[in-house]
Amino acid sequence: MTSSSDRSLAVDVHTPKSYEIRTYGCQMNVHDSERLSGLLEEAGYVRAPEGSDGDADVVVFNTCAVRENADNRLYGNLGRLAPRKASRPGMQIAVGGCLAQKDRDTIVKRAPWVDVVFGTHNIGKLPVLLERARVQEEAQVEIAESLEAFPSTLPTRRESAYAAWVSISVGCNNTCTFCIVPALRGKEKDRRTGDILAEIEALVGEGVSEITLLGQNVNAYGSDIGDREAFSKLLRACGAIEGLERVRFTSPHPRDFTDDVIAAMAETPNVMPQLHMPMQSGSDTVLKAMRRSYRQERYLGIIDKVRAAIPHAAITTDIIVGFPGETEEDFEQTLHAVREARFAQAFTFQYSKRPGTPAATMENQIPKEVVQARYERLVALQEEISWEENKKQVGRTLELMVAEGEGRKDGATHRLSGRAPDNRLVHFTKPEQEVRPGDVVVVEVTYAAPHHLLAEGAVLEVRRTRAGDAWEKRTAEKAAKPAGVLLGLPKIGVPAPLPVATGSGCGCD
C-alpha cells in the first residue's frame, strides 16, 4: 500500500505543475478520477484551467475497455499529444483504468512517449510512478493483480459540493459473457459498513446533501460476510443520517434484488423513488447465452413489486441489441418486455465484440445492418414510452434539487435546472430570489418532452440549504484560486439519465 508520505514525494511544492484528467467509461471510472485528482493535488500538482486540451504538465487518461473501439480512441488521442509532448520538455502522459489493466506493456510499445501505465488496482501509486519516470527517464508500467487500497481510503478531489459518489464495493463476481469488467477489476470486495457510513457522515458535514452508493453490482453488497440483507440494512442506516436528504444507488443486478431491498426503499424517506436495473435483453434464450441468472418473468416481477411499493418510482435500464444468436423472435421479446416495463429511460447499446469476452468468439454474430435496424426500432419504442411516462408528470408538484449546468439552453431561456426525487430532469423558470446548486425549489410541471420536463410557472417555494452554502463557498474559493478551476471531466453528483440512444455506461451490470 502506498503511504501518504510516499505520495507526497512527487512534486516540488515550490514549482507546482498542472494536471489534466480525461475520463472515459462508467461511473466507477469517474469516481476513480476524483481519487486521481485528490492524489495529484496532495502531491502538489494544480488542476489545469478548463479547456487546456493537453497543455497541462501531466495528462492522465483514465480508460475504459468495454466500449467499442476503446483502444482506437485512446491511441488516437495519444497520437495527437505526441508532437506536443516532444516540444515540451518535462511534460508527462499517464494511462490508467480498465484498458491499461488489460493491455499493460502494449500501451508503451504502441505509444512509447507514454511515461506511466497503471491499473485499476493501484491508482494510489500514480504520483510516485510519475516521479520515478521523471528521475529514471523511462516509462513506468506497474499493474497490480489485486487491490492495493480500497479507493475510498485515498485522497479525493470531488467535483460537486452538494452531491457525491460513495463506493461500497469494487469488483464483480458475475460471469456475463459480454463483459470483461470482472477480469479487470477483480472479484467483489466490500467495504465495512461502518467505514461507508463514516464517509457519508463526513460528506454531510461538508455540506453534501445527496449521495449515490456505487458498486459494480451494488445490491450484492454483503457477499463477503454472507449477509444477504446487508444492502437493505445499509439503505436503512443511511436514513438515520441527519442532514442527508437524498440517497440513490447504482447499479443493482436482478439476481440479487430481494424483497427486503424493496421494503427498505419504500420505508426509508431519503431513499429516492428511482431504480436503474439493467435488463440487457427480454429474451430468455439470449439471457441464458449472456449468463444472466434471471429470465424475463423474474425481471418484470421485480418491477411490479417495486411499483406496488413505490407507485411513483422511475425505472431505467440498460439493453443490448444484436447479441450473438439473437433472432427476430428474441428481439420481439425484448420489445415486449420494454412495453411491459414502461421504463422512464433506457441506455441502449448495439452489441460489439469486446476482446477477451466469451461472446466475442460466439457463432452467429449478427450483421451490422440487422443490429442497426433493430436498434432504431427499440429506440423509437422507448422514445414513445419515455414521452408518455413524462406526460403523466404534468400537473404534479415536485421538489427539485437545483443542479449545476445541466440545462444547455438555460441561459438563453432564463431557466434553471434541477432533479426531481425520481431523478427526472426539470427545467424551471428562474425565480427572483437567488437559488444556488444544492438548494431546493418546489415547482409545478407544465410540459413534458421525452427526456425532460418543464415548469414554466412561478417557483412555488425556495429552500436555501447547507448544500447551497457549500457550493457558494467552493465557488468563492475557485474565484480566489484561478489554478483550481474545473476541467472537462464528466459531471459528478446526481447521475443524469442520458438520451435513449446515447447511453454512456459500460452496459455490463
XYZ file of C-alpha atoms in Angstrom:
509
model
C 0.000 0.000 0.000
C 1.264 3.452 -0.867
C 1.767 5.619 2.205
C 0.789 9.279 2.388
C 4.460 10.193 2.747
C 5.336 8.257 -0.434
C 2.585 10.046 -2.370
C 3.910 13.407 -1.196
C 7.308 12.856 -2.830
C 6.131 13.505 -6.347
C 6.445 17.239 -6.918
C 8.494 20.142 -5.624
C 5.855 22.309 -3.970
C 7.775 25.441 -4.957
C 7.274 24.709 -8.651
C 3.754 23.269 -8.899
C 2.882 21.518 -12.098
C -0.552 21.382 -13.686
C -2.553 18.255 -14.446
C -5.484 17.282 -16.635
C -7.521 14.067 -16.379
C -9.528 12.668 -19.274
C -12.102 10.121 -18.145
C -13.901 7.513 -20.231
C -16.481 4.879 -19.336
C -18.653 4.136 -16.339
C -19.364 5.817 -13.014
C -16.628 3.753 -11.367
C -14.046 5.380 -13.638
C -15.480 8.820 -12.964
C -15.220 8.195 -9.229
C -11.651 6.886 -9.654
C -10.790 10.151 -11.396
C -11.868 12.031 -8.292
C -9.298 9.958 -6.398
C -6.613 10.611 -9.003
C -7.278 14.347 -8.733
C -7.025 14.147 -4.946
C -3.753 12.211 -5.129
C -2.165 14.659 -7.553
C -3.261 17.706 -5.588
C -1.969 16.173 -2.354
C 1.329 15.664 -4.168
C 1.486 19.365 -5.102
C 0.007 19.465 -8.595
C -2.655 22.025 -9.526
C -5.543 21.477 -11.869
C -5.108 22.929 -15.355
C -7.585 25.608 -16.450
C -10.726 24.430 -18.200
C -10.186 23.866 -21.910
C -6.428 23.364 -21.574
C -6.742 20.429 -24.021
C -3.367 18.824 -23.474
C -1.469 21.920 -22.359
C -1.051 20.591 -18.802
C 2.283 19.357 -17.465
C 0.685 15.969 -16.755
C -2.158 14.473 -18.813
C -3.811 11.363 -17.367
C -6.101 9.096 -19.385
C -8.479 7.056 -17.204
C -9.614 4.489 -19.747
C -12.487 2.103 -20.416
C -12.085 -1.309 -22.055
C -15.708 -2.269 -22.567
C -16.832 0.253 -25.149
C -16.444 -0.352 -28.867
C -13.144 0.920 -30.307
C -11.917 1.982 -26.860
C -8.322 1.189 -27.813
C -8.502 3.106 -31.115
C -9.863 6.110 -29.279
C -7.053 6.002 -26.731
C -4.246 5.615 -29.247
C -5.731 8.330 -31.443
C -5.701 10.745 -28.503
C -2.195 9.685 -27.507
C -1.040 10.245 -31.069
C -2.383 13.789 -31.077
C -0.424 14.535 -27.910
C 2.878 13.107 -29.185
C 4.106 16.250 -31.036
C 3.026 18.479 -28.158
C 4.985 16.351 -25.698
C 8.022 16.373 -27.981
C 8.010 20.176 -27.994
C 7.515 20.485 -24.208
C 10.379 19.058 -22.133
C 9.107 17.725 -18.839
C 5.542 17.034 -19.960
C 4.281 13.610 -18.849
C 1.475 11.320 -20.023
C -0.077 8.576 -17.885
C -2.605 5.899 -18.835
C -4.718 4.109 -16.232
C -8.078 2.382 -15.928
C -9.509 -0.785 -17.433
C -7.730 -0.623 -20.795
C -4.409 -0.140 -19.024
C -5.159 -3.149 -16.809
C -5.901 -5.202 -19.941
C -3.209 -4.032 -22.378
C -0.309 -3.384 -19.962
C 3.018 -3.326 -21.868
C 1.193 -2.979 -25.203
C 0.476 0.679 -24.492
C 4.140 1.662 -24.212
C 5.006 -0.413 -27.293
C 2.349 1.338 -29.389
C 2.894 4.760 -27.814
C 6.475 4.898 -26.495
C 6.048 8.542 -25.461
C 3.759 7.464 -22.593
C 5.512 7.842 -19.216
C 3.310 5.828 -16.848
C 0.876 2.925 -17.176
C -1.048 1.896 -14.048
C -4.037 -0.355 -13.465
C -7.383 -0.368 -11.704
C -5.917 -1.868 -8.513
C -3.096 0.598 -7.841
C -4.335 4.094 -8.668
C -2.740 5.294 -5.429
C 0.723 4.835 -6.983
C 0.280 7.452 -9.725
C 2.270 10.332 -8.125
C 5.185 8.036 -7.236
C 5.224 6.479 -10.712
C 5.287 9.926 -12.334
C 8.242 10.949 -10.190
C 10.046 7.682 -10.869
C 9.537 8.098 -14.619
C 10.926 11.641 -14.412
C 14.019 10.653 -12.414
C 14.799 7.454 -14.313
C 13.807 8.936 -17.680
C 11.983 5.790 -18.753
C 8.416 4.569 -18.814
C 6.997 3.019 -15.661
C 4.488 0.188 -16.126
C 3.024 -1.109 -12.891
C -0.132 -3.229 -12.927
C -1.227 -4.755 -9.625
C -3.120 -8.051 -9.796
C -5.205 -7.325 -6.692
C -6.488 -4.261 -4.909
C -3.732 -2.427 -3.009
C -6.012 0.017 -1.174
C -9.761 0.484 -1.268
C -10.267 3.630 -3.403
C -12.193 5.426 -0.678
C -9.097 5.447 1.557
C -7.309 7.689 -0.958
C -7.425 11.492 -1.105
C -10.349 12.830 -3.132
C -11.000 15.958 -5.133
C -14.787 15.795 -5.543
C -16.388 17.573 -8.466
C -19.622 18.526 -6.718
C -20.113 20.418 -3.465
C -23.651 19.099 -2.942
C -23.742 15.530 -4.326
C -21.214 12.710 -4.130
C -20.488 9.121 -5.101
C -19.703 6.723 -2.238
C -18.183 3.365 -3.191
C -19.499 0.437 -1.171
C -17.755 -2.292 -3.169
C -15.371 -2.855 -6.052
C -15.165 -5.732 -8.493
C -17.820 -8.219 -9.580
C -18.492 -11.935 -9.084
C -20.693 -12.338 -12.169
C -19.573 -14.042 -15.381
C -21.661 -12.308 -18.057
C -20.337 -13.411 -21.433
C -20.291 -9.881 -22.902
C -18.396 -8.260 -20.010
C -14.689 -8.047 -19.252
C -15.025 -5.986 -16.071
C -14.574 -8.882 -13.566
C -11.262 -9.750 -15.242
C -10.067 -6.137 -14.966
C -11.452 -5.087 -11.581
C -11.335 -8.458 -9.855
C -13.740 -10.279 -7.578
C -16.162 -8.287 -5.490
C -14.690 -6.732 -2.353
C -16.990 -4.969 0.095
C -16.206 -2.082 2.406
C -17.048 -2.240 6.067
C -20.464 -0.732 6.738
C -19.008 1.489 9.460
C -16.460 2.949 7.022
C -19.180 3.676 4.460
C -21.402 5.425 6.987
C -18.442 7.375 8.390
C -17.612 8.662 4.900
C -21.230 9.652 4.302
C -21.422 11.458 7.642
C -18.198 13.325 6.842
C -19.582 14.354 3.455
C -22.815 15.575 5.016
C -20.710 17.547 7.482
C -19.073 19.271 4.500
C -22.467 20.231 3.041
C -23.263 17.280 0.755
C -26.993 16.512 0.793
C -27.186 13.738 -1.819
C -25.108 10.590 -2.094
C -25.123 7.749 -4.607
C -23.972 4.352 -3.357
C -21.741 2.914 -6.046
C -20.749 -0.635 -6.915
C -20.314 -2.808 -9.978
C -23.126 -4.938 -8.538
C -24.287 -2.721 -5.710
C -27.026 -4.879 -4.225
C -24.713 -7.902 -3.896
C -23.141 -5.958 -1.025
C -22.606 -8.278 1.925
C -21.477 -11.311 -0.097
C -18.073 -11.122 1.646
C -19.683 -11.804 5.011
C -22.632 -13.907 3.887
C -25.310 -11.382 4.864
C -27.921 -11.278 2.120
C -29.697 -8.353 3.795
C -26.592 -6.194 4.214
C -27.584 -3.818 1.416
C -31.088 -3.184 2.718
C -29.609 -2.616 6.195
C -27.200 -0.093 4.679
C -30.052 1.782 2.999
C -31.937 1.966 6.295
C -28.791 3.154 8.088
C -28.453 5.957 5.537
C -31.957 7.005 6.500
C -30.772 7.711 10.034
C -28.080 10.208 8.988
C -29.266 13.697 9.864
C -28.877 16.194 7.024
C -28.715 13.539 4.278
C -31.670 14.407 2.052
C -31.287 12.058 -0.909
C -29.865 8.553 -1.297
C -29.515 6.783 -4.658
C -27.621 3.667 -5.762
C -26.275 2.170 -8.971
C -26.246 -0.405 -10.416
C -28.153 -3.374 -8.977
C -28.364 -6.827 -10.544
C -31.789 -8.511 -10.829
C -30.326 -11.737 -9.453
C -29.630 -10.105 -6.094
C -32.668 -7.823 -5.938
C -34.624 -9.047 -2.921
C -37.872 -8.052 -1.225
C -36.037 -6.577 1.762
C -34.359 -4.054 -0.558
C -37.733 -3.002 -1.965
C -39.061 -2.608 1.577
C -36.047 -0.536 2.584
C -36.507 1.726 -0.442
C -40.190 2.228 0.317
C -39.785 2.736 4.058
C -36.671 4.955 4.153
C -37.755 8.543 3.396
C -34.439 9.772 1.986
C -34.005 6.799 -0.397
C -35.259 8.205 -3.680
C -38.057 6.624 -5.789
C -35.661 5.725 -8.567
C -34.243 2.420 -9.768
C -31.708 1.767 -12.515
C -31.723 -2.011 -13.103
C -30.060 -3.415 -16.244
C -32.253 -5.854 -18.174
C -29.896 -6.359 -21.165
C -32.429 -8.491 -23.090
C -36.044 -9.576 -22.818
C -35.366 -12.956 -24.390
C -34.840 -15.898 -22.056
C -32.688 -17.569 -24.726
C -30.413 -14.558 -25.050
C -30.279 -14.022 -21.280
C -29.089 -17.616 -20.908
C -26.401 -17.069 -23.569
C -25.366 -13.896 -21.714
C -25.140 -15.925 -18.464
C -27.642 -13.608 -16.825
C -29.112 -15.542 -13.925
C -32.733 -14.392 -14.332
C -35.395 -14.547 -17.010
C -37.979 -12.083 -18.325
C -40.686 -13.176 -15.869
C -38.373 -12.690 -12.888
C -37.249 -9.262 -14.112
C -40.763 -7.952 -14.756
C -41.865 -9.403 -11.422
C -39.293 -7.245 -9.605
C -40.570 -4.158 -11.402
C -44.162 -4.995 -10.444
C -43.129 -5.306 -6.779
C -41.220 -2.016 -6.871
C -44.176 -0.181 -8.399
C -46.596 -1.715 -5.897
C -44.441 -0.468 -3.026
C -43.354 2.842 -4.644
C -46.023 3.909 -7.173
C -44.150 6.963 -8.481
C -40.800 5.189 -8.933
C -38.957 5.948 -12.174
C -37.265 2.821 -13.501
C -34.423 2.935 -16.023
C -32.391 0.158 -17.605
C -29.608 -0.991 -19.943
C -30.381 -3.030 -23.068
C -28.012 -4.678 -25.566
C -29.312 -5.181 -29.114
C -27.869 -7.745 -31.515
C -26.177 -10.142 -29.102
C -24.747 -13.177 -30.970
C -27.525 -15.569 -31.945
C -30.340 -13.082 -31.289
C -33.228 -13.952 -33.618
C -36.102 -11.739 -34.676
C -38.265 -13.613 -32.174
C -35.721 -12.905 -29.432
C -35.735 -9.230 -30.315
C -39.532 -9.148 -30.250
C -39.338 -10.490 -26.708
C -37.151 -7.510 -25.795
C -39.701 -5.138 -27.307
C -42.433 -6.920 -25.358
C -40.504 -6.554 -22.102
C -39.950 -2.846 -22.781
C -43.676 -2.350 -23.377
C -44.476 -4.185 -20.133
C -41.811 -2.454 -18.027
C -42.506 1.068 -19.316
C -39.060 2.390 -18.473
C -38.661 6.097 -17.860
C -35.408 5.913 -19.847
C -33.185 3.221 -21.327
C -29.475 3.169 -22.109
C -29.422 1.167 -25.316
C -26.308 -0.403 -26.845
C -25.567 -2.092 -30.123
C -23.617 -5.246 -29.325
C -19.990 -5.096 -30.375
C -17.218 -7.565 -29.704
C -15.158 -6.959 -26.578
C -11.816 -8.762 -26.924
C -11.325 -11.201 -24.087
C -15.016 -11.967 -23.553
C -16.689 -15.312 -24.392
C -19.306 -13.540 -26.524
C -16.607 -12.249 -28.887
C -15.959 -15.779 -30.167
C -19.565 -16.981 -30.275
C -21.078 -18.168 -33.534
C -23.954 -16.379 -35.267
C -22.639 -12.832 -34.868
C -25.419 -10.554 -36.124
C -24.755 -8.452 -39.266
C -24.264 -4.761 -38.550
C -27.209 -3.680 -40.691
C -29.568 -6.011 -38.789
C -28.315 -4.730 -35.435
C -28.754 -1.129 -36.583
C -32.323 -1.721 -37.771
C -33.308 -3.414 -34.508
C -31.609 -0.690 -32.505
C -33.590 2.016 -34.297
C -36.854 0.160 -33.653
C -36.035 -0.170 -29.964
C -35.046 3.492 -29.647
C -38.267 4.590 -31.354
C -40.366 2.468 -28.994
C -38.556 3.672 -25.883
C -38.789 7.310 -27.018
C -42.556 6.886 -27.302
C -42.804 5.299 -23.856
C -40.499 7.869 -22.237
C -42.634 10.684 -23.582
C -45.869 9.032 -22.445
C -44.458 8.429 -18.967
C -43.201 12.008 -18.737
C -46.617 13.361 -19.760
C -48.017 11.714 -16.636
C -45.860 14.132 -14.628
C -47.672 17.227 -15.980
C -49.607 18.902 -13.179
C -47.550 17.290 -10.423
C -45.834 19.420 -7.798
C -42.209 18.346 -7.449
C -39.373 19.199 -5.095
C -36.203 19.740 -7.113
C -32.596 19.856 -6.056
C -31.109 22.661 -8.132
C -28.364 21.327 -10.414
C -25.246 22.921 -11.793
C -25.045 23.279 -15.552
C -27.441 20.515 -16.627
C -29.579 22.670 -18.919
C -27.594 23.635 -22.003
C -30.187 26.227 -23.048
C -30.905 27.579 -19.569
C -29.004 30.801 -20.184
C -30.970 31.632 -23.321
C -34.322 30.648 -21.824
C -33.744 32.297 -18.414
C -34.340 28.965 -16.743
C -32.543 26.853 -14.171
C -32.475 23.057 -13.947
C -32.956 20.567 -11.169
C -33.515 16.919 -10.419
C -36.800 15.553 -9.104
C -36.730 12.846 -6.439
C -37.090 10.220 -9.190
C -34.085 11.836 -10.973
C -36.078 13.284 -13.866
C -34.510 16.463 -15.248
C -36.747 19.518 -14.852
C -36.098 22.974 -16.322
C -37.872 25.699 -14.329
C -38.406 29.450 -14.531
C -35.662 31.350 -12.729
C -37.187 32.955 -9.624
C -36.447 36.463 -8.425
C -34.967 35.031 -5.250
C -31.407 33.747 -5.643
C -31.096 29.982 -5.802
C -27.849 28.045 -5.873
C -26.921 24.499 -6.925
C -27.803 22.302 -3.964
C -30.745 24.475 -2.903
C -34.277 23.038 -3.146
C -37.241 24.500 -5.035
C -40.856 23.397 -5.384
C -42.426 23.698 -8.846
C -45.438 22.519 -10.829
C -44.745 20.624 -14.057
C -46.421 22.222 -17.081
C -44.905 20.403 -20.078
C -43.221 17.094 -20.876
C -40.667 16.106 -23.501
C -39.159 12.607 -23.859
C -36.030 13.460 -21.852
C -37.003 16.403 -19.653
C -39.864 18.267 -18.011
C -40.686 21.986 -17.902
C -42.093 24.041 -15.040
C -42.957 27.301 -16.770
C -44.889 28.934 -13.926
C -43.544 30.734 -10.911
C -41.494 28.759 -8.430
C -43.763 27.859 -5.513
C -41.095 27.636 -2.830
C -37.343 28.136 -2.384
C -35.390 26.483 0.414
C -31.793 27.523 0.911
C -29.703 24.613 2.127
C -26.342 23.769 3.630
C -25.546 22.156 0.290
C -26.128 25.504 -1.435
C -23.890 27.140 1.168
C -21.183 24.571 0.371
C -21.488 25.263 -3.358
C -21.250 29.014 -2.739
C -18.169 28.585 -0.561
C -16.434 26.389 -3.135
C -17.268 28.826 -5.933
C -15.764 31.694 -3.936
C -12.618 29.647 -3.302
C -12.262 28.876 -7.007
C -12.579 32.551 -7.854
C -9.775 33.272 -5.403
C -7.609 30.463 -6.822
C -7.778 30.502 -10.654
C -5.499 27.458 -10.873
C -8.175 25.328 -9.282
C -10.938 25.802 -11.829
C -12.683 22.754 -13.218
C -11.724 20.962 -16.407
C -13.843 18.903 -18.707
C -14.456 15.829 -16.577
C -17.855 14.167 -16.685
C -20.092 15.764 -14.079
C -20.082 14.168 -10.627
C -23.047 14.067 -8.323
C -26.557 13.298 -9.431
C -26.155 10.660 -12.180
C -28.099 12.137 -15.058
C -30.042 9.829 -17.386
C -28.811 10.359 -20.930
C -30.879 10.273 -24.111
C -32.047 6.800 -25.002
C -29.754 6.416 -27.987
C -26.555 7.561 -26.312
C -26.105 5.782 -23.008
C -22.650 6.190 -21.574
C -22.407 3.449 -19.006
C -20.405 0.344 -19.759
C -23.600 -1.650 -20.002
C -22.156 -4.576 -18.111
C -24.016 -4.508 -14.809
